[in-house]
mmCIF file with all atom_site columns, C-alpha atoms in Angstrom:
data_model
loop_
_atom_site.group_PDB
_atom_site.id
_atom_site.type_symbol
_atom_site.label_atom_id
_atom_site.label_alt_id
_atom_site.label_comp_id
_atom_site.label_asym_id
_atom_site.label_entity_id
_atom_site.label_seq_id
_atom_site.pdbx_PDB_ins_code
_atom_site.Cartn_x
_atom_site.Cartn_y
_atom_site.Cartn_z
_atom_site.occupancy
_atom_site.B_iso_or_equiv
_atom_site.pdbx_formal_charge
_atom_site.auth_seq_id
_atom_site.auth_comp_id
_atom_site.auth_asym_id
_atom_site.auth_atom_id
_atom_site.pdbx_PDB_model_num
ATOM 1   C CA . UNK U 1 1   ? 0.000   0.000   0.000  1.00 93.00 ? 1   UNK U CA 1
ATOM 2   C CA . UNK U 1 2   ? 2.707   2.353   0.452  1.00 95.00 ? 2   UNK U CA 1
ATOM 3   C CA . UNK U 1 3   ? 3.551   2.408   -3.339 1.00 94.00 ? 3   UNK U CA 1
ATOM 4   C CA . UNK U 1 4   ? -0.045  2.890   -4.077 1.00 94.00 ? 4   UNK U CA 1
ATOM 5   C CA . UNK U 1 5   ? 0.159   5.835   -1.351 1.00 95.00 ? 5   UNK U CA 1
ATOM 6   C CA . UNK U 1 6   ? 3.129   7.276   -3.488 1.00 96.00 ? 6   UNK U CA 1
ATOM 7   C CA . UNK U 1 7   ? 1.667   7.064   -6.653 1.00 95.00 ? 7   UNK U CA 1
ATOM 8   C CA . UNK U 1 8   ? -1.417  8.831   -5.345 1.00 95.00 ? 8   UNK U CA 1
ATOM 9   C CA . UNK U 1 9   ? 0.898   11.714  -4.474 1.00 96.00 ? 9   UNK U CA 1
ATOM 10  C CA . UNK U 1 10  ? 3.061   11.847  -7.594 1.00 97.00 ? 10  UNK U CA 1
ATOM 11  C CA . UNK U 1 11  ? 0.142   12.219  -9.105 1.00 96.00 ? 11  UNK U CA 1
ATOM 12  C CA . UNK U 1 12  ? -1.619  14.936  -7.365 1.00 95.00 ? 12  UNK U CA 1
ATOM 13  C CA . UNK U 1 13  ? 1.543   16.242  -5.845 1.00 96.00 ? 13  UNK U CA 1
ATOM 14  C CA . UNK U 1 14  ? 4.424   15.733  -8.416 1.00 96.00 ? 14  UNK U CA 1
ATOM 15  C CA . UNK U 1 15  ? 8.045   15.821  -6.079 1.00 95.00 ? 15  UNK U CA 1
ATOM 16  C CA . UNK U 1 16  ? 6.651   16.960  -3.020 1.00 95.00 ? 16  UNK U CA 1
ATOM 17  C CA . UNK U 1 17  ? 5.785   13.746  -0.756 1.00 95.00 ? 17  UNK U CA 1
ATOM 18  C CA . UNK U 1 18  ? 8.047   10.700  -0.421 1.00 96.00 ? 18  UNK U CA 1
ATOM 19  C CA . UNK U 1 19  ? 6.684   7.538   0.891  1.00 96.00 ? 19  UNK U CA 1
ATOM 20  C CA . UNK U 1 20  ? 9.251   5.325   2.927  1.00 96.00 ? 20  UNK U CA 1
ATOM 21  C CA . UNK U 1 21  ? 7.927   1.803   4.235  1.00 95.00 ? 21  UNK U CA 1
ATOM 22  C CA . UNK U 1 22  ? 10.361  1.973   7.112  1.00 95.00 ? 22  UNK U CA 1
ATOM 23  C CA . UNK U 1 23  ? 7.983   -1.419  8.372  1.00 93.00 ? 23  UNK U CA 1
ATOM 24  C CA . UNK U 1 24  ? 9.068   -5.134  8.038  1.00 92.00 ? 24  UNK U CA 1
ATOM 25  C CA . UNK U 1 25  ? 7.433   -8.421  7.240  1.00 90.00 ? 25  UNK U CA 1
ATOM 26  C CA . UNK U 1 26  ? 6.336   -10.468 10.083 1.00 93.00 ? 26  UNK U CA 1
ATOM 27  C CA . UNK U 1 27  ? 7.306   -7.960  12.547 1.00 96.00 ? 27  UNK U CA 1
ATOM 28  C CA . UNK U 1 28  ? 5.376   -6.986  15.710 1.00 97.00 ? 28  UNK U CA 1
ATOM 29  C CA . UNK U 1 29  ? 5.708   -3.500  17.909 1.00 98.00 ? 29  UNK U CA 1
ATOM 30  C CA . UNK U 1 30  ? 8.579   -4.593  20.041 1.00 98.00 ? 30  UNK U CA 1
ATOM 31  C CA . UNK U 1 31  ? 10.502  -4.813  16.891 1.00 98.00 ? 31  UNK U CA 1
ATOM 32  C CA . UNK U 1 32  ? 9.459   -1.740  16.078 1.00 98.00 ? 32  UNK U CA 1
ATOM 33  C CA . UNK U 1 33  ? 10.316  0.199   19.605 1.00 98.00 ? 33  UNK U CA 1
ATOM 34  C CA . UNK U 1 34  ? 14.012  -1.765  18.889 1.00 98.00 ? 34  UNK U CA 1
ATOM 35  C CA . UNK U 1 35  ? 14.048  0.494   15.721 1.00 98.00 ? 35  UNK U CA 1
ATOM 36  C CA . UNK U 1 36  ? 12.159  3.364   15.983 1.00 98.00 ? 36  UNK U CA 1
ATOM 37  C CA . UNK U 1 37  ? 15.474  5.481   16.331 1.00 98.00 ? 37  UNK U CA 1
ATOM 38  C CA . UNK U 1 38  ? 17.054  4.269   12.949 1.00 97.00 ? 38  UNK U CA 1
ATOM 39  C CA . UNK U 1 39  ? 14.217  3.613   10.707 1.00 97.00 ? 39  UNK U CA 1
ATOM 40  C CA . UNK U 1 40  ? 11.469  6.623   11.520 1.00 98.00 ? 40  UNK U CA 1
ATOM 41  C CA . UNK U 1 41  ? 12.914  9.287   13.828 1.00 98.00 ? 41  UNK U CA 1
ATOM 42  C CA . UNK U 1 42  ? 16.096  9.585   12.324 1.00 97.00 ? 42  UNK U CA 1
ATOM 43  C CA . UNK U 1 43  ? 14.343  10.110  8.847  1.00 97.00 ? 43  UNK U CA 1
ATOM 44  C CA . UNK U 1 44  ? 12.000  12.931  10.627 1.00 96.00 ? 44  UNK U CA 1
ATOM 45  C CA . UNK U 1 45  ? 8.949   12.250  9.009  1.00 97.00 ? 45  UNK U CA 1
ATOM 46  C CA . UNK U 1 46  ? 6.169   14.884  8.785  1.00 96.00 ? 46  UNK U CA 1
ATOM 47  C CA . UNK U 1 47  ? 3.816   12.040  8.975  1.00 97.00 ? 47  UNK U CA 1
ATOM 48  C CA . UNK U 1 48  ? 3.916   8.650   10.297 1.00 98.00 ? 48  UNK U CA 1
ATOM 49  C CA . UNK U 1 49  ? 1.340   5.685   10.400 1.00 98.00 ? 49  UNK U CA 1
ATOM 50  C CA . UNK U 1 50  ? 1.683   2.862   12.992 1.00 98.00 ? 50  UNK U CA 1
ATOM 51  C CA . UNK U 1 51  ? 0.046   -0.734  12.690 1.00 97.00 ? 51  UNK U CA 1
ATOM 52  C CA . UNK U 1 52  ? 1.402   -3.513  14.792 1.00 98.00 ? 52  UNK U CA 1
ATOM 53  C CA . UNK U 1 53  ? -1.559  -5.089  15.700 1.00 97.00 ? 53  UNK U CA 1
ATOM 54  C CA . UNK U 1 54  ? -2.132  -7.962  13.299 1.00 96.00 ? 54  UNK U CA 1
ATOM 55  C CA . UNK U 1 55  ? 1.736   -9.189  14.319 1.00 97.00 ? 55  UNK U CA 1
ATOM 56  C CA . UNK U 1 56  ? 0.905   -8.356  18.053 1.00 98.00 ? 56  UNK U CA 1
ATOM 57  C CA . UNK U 1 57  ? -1.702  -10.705 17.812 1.00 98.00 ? 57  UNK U CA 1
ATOM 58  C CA . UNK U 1 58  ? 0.624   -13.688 16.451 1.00 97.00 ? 58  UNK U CA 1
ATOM 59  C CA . UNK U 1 59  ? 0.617   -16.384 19.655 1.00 97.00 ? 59  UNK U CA 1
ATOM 60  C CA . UNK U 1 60  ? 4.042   -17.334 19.102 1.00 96.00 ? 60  UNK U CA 1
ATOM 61  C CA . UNK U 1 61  ? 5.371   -13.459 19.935 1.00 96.00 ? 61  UNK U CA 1
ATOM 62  C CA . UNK U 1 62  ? 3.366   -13.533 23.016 1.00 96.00 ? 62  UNK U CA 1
ATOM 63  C CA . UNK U 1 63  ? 2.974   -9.919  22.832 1.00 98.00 ? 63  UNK U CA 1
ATOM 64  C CA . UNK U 1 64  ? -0.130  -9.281  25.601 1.00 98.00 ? 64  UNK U CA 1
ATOM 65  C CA . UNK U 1 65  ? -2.543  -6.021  24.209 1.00 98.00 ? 65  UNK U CA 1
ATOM 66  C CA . UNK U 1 66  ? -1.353  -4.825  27.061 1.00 98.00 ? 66  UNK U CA 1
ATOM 67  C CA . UNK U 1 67  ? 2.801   -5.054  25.925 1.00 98.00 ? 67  UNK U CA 1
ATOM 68  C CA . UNK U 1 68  ? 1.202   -3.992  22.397 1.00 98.00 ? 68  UNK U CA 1
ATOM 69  C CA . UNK U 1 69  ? -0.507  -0.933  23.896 1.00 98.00 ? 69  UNK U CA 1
ATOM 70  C CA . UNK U 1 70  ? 2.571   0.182   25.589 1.00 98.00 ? 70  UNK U CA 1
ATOM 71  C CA . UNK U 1 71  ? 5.346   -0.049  23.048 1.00 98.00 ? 71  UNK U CA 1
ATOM 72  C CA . UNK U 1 72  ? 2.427   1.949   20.640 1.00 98.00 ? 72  UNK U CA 1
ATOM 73  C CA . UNK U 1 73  ? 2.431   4.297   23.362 1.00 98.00 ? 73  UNK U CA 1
ATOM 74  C CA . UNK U 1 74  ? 6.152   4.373   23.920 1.00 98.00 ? 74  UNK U CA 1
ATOM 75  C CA . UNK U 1 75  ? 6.413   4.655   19.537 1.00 98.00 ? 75  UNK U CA 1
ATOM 76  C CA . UNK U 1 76  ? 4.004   7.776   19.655 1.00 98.00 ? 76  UNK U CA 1
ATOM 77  C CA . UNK U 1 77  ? 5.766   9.497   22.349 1.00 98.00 ? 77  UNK U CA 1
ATOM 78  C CA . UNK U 1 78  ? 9.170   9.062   21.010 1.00 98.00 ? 78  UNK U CA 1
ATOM 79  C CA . UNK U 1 79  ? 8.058   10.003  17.703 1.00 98.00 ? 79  UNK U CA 1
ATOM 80  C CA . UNK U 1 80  ? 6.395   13.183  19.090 1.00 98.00 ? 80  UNK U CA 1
ATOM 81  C CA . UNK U 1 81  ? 9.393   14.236  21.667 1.00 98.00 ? 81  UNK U CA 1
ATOM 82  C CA . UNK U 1 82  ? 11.211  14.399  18.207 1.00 98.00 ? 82  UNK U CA 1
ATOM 83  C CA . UNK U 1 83  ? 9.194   16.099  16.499 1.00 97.00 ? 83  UNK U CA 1
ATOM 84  C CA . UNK U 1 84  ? 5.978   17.547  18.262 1.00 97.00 ? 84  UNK U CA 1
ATOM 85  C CA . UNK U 1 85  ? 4.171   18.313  14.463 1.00 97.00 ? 85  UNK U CA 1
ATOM 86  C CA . UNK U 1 86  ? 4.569   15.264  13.155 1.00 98.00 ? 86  UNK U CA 1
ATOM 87  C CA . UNK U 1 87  ? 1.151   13.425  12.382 1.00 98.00 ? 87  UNK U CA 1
ATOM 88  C CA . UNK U 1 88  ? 0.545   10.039  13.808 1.00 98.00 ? 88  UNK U CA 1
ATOM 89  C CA . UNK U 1 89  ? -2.035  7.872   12.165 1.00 98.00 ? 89  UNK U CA 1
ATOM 90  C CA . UNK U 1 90  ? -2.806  4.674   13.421 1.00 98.00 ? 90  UNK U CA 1
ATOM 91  C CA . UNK U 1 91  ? -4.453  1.526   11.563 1.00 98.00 ? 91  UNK U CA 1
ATOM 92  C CA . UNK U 1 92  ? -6.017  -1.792  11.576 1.00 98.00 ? 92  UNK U CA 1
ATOM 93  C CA . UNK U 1 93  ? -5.526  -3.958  8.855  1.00 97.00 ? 93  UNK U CA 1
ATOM 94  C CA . UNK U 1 94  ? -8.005  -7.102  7.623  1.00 97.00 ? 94  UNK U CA 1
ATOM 95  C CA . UNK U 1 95  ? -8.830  -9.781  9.606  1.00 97.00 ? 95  UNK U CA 1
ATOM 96  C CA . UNK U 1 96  ? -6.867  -12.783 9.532  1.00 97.00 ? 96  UNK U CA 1
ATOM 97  C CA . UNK U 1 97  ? -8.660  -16.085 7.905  1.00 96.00 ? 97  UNK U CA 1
ATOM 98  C CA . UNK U 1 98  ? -7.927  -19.927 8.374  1.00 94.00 ? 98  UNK U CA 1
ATOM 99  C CA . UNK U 1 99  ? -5.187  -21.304 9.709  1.00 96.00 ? 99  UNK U CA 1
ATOM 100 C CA . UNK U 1 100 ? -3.866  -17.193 10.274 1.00 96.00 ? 100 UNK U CA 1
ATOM 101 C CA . UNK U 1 101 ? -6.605  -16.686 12.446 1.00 96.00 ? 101 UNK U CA 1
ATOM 102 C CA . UNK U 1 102 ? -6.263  -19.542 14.717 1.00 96.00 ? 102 UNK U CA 1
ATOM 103 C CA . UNK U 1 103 ? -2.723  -17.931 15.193 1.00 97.00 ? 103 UNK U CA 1
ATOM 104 C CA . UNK U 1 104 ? -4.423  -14.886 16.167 1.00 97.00 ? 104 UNK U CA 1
ATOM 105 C CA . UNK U 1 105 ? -7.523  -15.968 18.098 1.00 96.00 ? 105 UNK U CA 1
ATOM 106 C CA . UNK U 1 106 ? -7.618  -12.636 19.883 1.00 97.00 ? 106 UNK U CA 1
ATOM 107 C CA . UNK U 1 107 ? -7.020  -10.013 16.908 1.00 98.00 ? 107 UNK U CA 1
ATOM 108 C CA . UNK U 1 108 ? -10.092 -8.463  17.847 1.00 97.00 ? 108 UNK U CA 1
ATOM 109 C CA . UNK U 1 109 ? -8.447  -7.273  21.067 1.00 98.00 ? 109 UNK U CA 1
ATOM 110 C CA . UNK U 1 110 ? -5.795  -5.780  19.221 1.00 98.00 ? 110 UNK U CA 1
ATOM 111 C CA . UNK U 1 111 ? -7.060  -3.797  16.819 1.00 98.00 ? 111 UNK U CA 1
ATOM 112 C CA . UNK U 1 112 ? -9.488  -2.243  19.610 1.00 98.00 ? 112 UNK U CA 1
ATOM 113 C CA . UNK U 1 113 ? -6.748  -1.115  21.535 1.00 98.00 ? 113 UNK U CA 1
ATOM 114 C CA . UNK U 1 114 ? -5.723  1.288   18.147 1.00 98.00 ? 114 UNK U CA 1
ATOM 115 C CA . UNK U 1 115 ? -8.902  2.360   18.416 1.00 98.00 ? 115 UNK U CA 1
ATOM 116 C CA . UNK U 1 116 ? -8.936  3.043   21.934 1.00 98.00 ? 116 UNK U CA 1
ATOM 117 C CA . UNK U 1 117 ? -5.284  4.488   21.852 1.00 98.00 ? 117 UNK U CA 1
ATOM 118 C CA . UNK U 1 118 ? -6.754  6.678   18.697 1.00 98.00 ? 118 UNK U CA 1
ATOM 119 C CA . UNK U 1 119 ? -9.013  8.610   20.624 1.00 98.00 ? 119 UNK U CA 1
ATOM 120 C CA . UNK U 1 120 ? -7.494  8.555   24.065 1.00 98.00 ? 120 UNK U CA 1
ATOM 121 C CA . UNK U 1 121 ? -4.595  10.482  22.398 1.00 98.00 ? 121 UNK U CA 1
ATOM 122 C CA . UNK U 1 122 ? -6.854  12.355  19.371 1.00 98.00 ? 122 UNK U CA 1
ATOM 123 C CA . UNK U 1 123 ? -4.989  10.548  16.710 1.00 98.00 ? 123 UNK U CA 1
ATOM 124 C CA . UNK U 1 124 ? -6.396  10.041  13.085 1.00 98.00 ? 124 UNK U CA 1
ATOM 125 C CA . UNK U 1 125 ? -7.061  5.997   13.035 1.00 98.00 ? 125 UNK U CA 1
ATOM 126 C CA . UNK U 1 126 ? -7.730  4.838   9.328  1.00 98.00 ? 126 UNK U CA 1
ATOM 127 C CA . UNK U 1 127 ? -10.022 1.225   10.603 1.00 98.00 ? 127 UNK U CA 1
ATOM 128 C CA . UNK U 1 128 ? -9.880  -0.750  7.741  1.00 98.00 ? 128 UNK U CA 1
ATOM 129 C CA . UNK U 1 129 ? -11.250 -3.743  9.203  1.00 97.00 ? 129 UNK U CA 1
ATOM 130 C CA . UNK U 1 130 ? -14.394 -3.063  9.333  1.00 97.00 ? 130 UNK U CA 1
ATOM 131 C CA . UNK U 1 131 ? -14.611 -2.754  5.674  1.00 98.00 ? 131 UNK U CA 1
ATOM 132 C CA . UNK U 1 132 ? -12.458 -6.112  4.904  1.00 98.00 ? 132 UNK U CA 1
ATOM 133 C CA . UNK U 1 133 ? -15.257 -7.563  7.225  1.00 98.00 ? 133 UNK U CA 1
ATOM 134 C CA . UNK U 1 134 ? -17.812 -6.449  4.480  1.00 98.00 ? 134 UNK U CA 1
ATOM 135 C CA . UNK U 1 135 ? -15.749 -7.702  1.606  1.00 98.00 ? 135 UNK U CA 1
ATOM 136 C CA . UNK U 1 136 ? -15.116 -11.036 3.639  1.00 98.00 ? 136 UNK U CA 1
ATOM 137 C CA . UNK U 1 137 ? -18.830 -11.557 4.588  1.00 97.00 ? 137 UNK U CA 1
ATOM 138 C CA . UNK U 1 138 ? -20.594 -10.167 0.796  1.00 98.00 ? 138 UNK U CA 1
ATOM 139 C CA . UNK U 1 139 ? -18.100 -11.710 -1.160 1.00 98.00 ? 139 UNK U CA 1
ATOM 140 C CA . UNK U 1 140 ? -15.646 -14.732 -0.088 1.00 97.00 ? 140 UNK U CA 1
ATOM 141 C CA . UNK U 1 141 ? -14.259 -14.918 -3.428 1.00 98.00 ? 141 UNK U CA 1
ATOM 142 C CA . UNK U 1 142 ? -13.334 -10.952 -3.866 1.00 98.00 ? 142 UNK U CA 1
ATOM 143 C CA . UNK U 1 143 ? -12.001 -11.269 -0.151 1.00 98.00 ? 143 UNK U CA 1
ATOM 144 C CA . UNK U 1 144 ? -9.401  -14.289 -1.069 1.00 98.00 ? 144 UNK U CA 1
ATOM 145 C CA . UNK U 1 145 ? -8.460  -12.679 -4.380 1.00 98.00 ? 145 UNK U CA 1
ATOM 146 C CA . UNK U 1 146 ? -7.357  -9.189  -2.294 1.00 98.00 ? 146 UNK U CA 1
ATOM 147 C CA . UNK U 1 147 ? -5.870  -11.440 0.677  1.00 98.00 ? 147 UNK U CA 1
ATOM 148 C CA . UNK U 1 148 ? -4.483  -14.163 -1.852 1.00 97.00 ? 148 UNK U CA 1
ATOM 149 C CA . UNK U 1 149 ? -2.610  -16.045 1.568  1.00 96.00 ? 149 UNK U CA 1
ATOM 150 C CA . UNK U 1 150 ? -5.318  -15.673 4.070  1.00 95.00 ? 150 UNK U CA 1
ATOM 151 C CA . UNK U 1 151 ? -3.066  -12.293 5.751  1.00 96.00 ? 151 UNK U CA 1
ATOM 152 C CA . UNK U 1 152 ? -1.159  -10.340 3.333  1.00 95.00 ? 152 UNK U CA 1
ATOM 153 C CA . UNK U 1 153 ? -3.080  -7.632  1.004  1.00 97.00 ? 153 UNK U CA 1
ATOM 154 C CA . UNK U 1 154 ? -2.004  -8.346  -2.367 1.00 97.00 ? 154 UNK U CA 1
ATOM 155 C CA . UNK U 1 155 ? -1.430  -5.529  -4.619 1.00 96.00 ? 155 UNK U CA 1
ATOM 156 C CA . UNK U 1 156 ? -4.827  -5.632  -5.547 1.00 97.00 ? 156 UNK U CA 1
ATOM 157 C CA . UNK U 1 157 ? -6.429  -5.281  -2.052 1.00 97.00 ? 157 UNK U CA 1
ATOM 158 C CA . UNK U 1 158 ? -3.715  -2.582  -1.456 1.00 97.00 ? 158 UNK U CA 1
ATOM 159 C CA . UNK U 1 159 ? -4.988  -0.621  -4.725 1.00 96.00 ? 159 UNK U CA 1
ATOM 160 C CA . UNK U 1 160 ? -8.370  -1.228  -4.289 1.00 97.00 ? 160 UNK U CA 1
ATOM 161 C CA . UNK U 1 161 ? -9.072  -0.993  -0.443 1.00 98.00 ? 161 UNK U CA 1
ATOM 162 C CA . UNK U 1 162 ? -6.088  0.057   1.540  1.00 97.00 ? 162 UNK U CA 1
ATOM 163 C CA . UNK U 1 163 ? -5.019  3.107   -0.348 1.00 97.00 ? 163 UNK U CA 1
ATOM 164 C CA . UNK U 1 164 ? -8.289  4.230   -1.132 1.00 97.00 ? 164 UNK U CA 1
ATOM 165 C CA . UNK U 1 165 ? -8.972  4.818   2.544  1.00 97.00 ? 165 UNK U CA 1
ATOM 166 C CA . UNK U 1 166 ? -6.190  6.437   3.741  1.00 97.00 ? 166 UNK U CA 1
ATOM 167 C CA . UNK U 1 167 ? -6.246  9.300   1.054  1.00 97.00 ? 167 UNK U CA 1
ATOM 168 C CA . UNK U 1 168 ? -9.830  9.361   1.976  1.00 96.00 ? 168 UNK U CA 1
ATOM 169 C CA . UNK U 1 169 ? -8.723  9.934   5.504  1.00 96.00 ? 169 UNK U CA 1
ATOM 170 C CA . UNK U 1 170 ? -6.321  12.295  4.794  1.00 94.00 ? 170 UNK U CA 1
ATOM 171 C CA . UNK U 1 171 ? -8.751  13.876  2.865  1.00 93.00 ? 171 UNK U CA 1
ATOM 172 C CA . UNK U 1 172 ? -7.476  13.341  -0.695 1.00 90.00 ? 172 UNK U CA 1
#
């Protein structure tokens, strides 16, 4: 989604946004308090959006909501002691299905805490799992061709749903 986010802005705003994916696969928010310094703060983004939840949720890390809910909490205020005007946007992602799911009985949990961390902290929270819930429940098929491996947005989910929704959120 983050390529589909910069092609949105080359388009409407040629050369003046870069997109950097500072994220990596299969990691969960105590990874990314470990590298918060090097790969976000140092790079002093105007804008930066946050989702650990789905990898939170992954039994074998046996990262509690509440471990989750402080290392988000100890991300934001790093990121803001840096730099107090940068934007924080926080997410949920689509729910996991089969055999993902059962690795994530509790996702549920998670993703509420972004919510509740969202407003606690009057933070702009783009839920997207709602919406995959839709697409899951109307229309198995259109669900497994956006979330080809049952986790991951393909590129077409990412084109189709994710992106969509943050511009929308951002008001773009």
């Amino acid at each position: 989604w983050a390529q589909e986010l910069q092609k949105a802005f080359d388009g409407r705003y040629p050369g003046q946004v870069k997109v950097i994916n500072s994220g990596q696969g299969s990691m969960w928010s105590t990874w990314g308090v470990e590298n918060l310094d090097e790969r976000v703060i140092a790079k002093n983004p105007d804008t930066v959006i946050i989702e650990f939840g789905i990898n939170d949720a992954y039994l074998p890390y046996e990262t509690s909501v509440g471990l989750a809910r402080s290392n988000l909490e100890d991300m934001i205020d790093r990121i803001l002691a840096s730099n107090a005007r940068c934007e924080i946007i926080l997410m949920t992602m689509n729910p996991p299905v089969d055999i993902h799911l059962g690795r994530r009985p509790n996702i549920g949990a998670y993703y509420q805490m972004y919510r509740d961390v969202a407003k606690a902290r009057k933070l702009l929270l783009v839920d997207h799992h709602p919406t995959w819930i839709k697409i899951l429940e109307s229309d198995k098929a259109l669900f497994d061709r956006y979330v080809p491996d049952g986790i991951h947005p393909g590129p077409e989910g990412c084109a189709k749903v994710i992106a969509p929704a943050i511009l929308e959120a951002l008001g773009l």
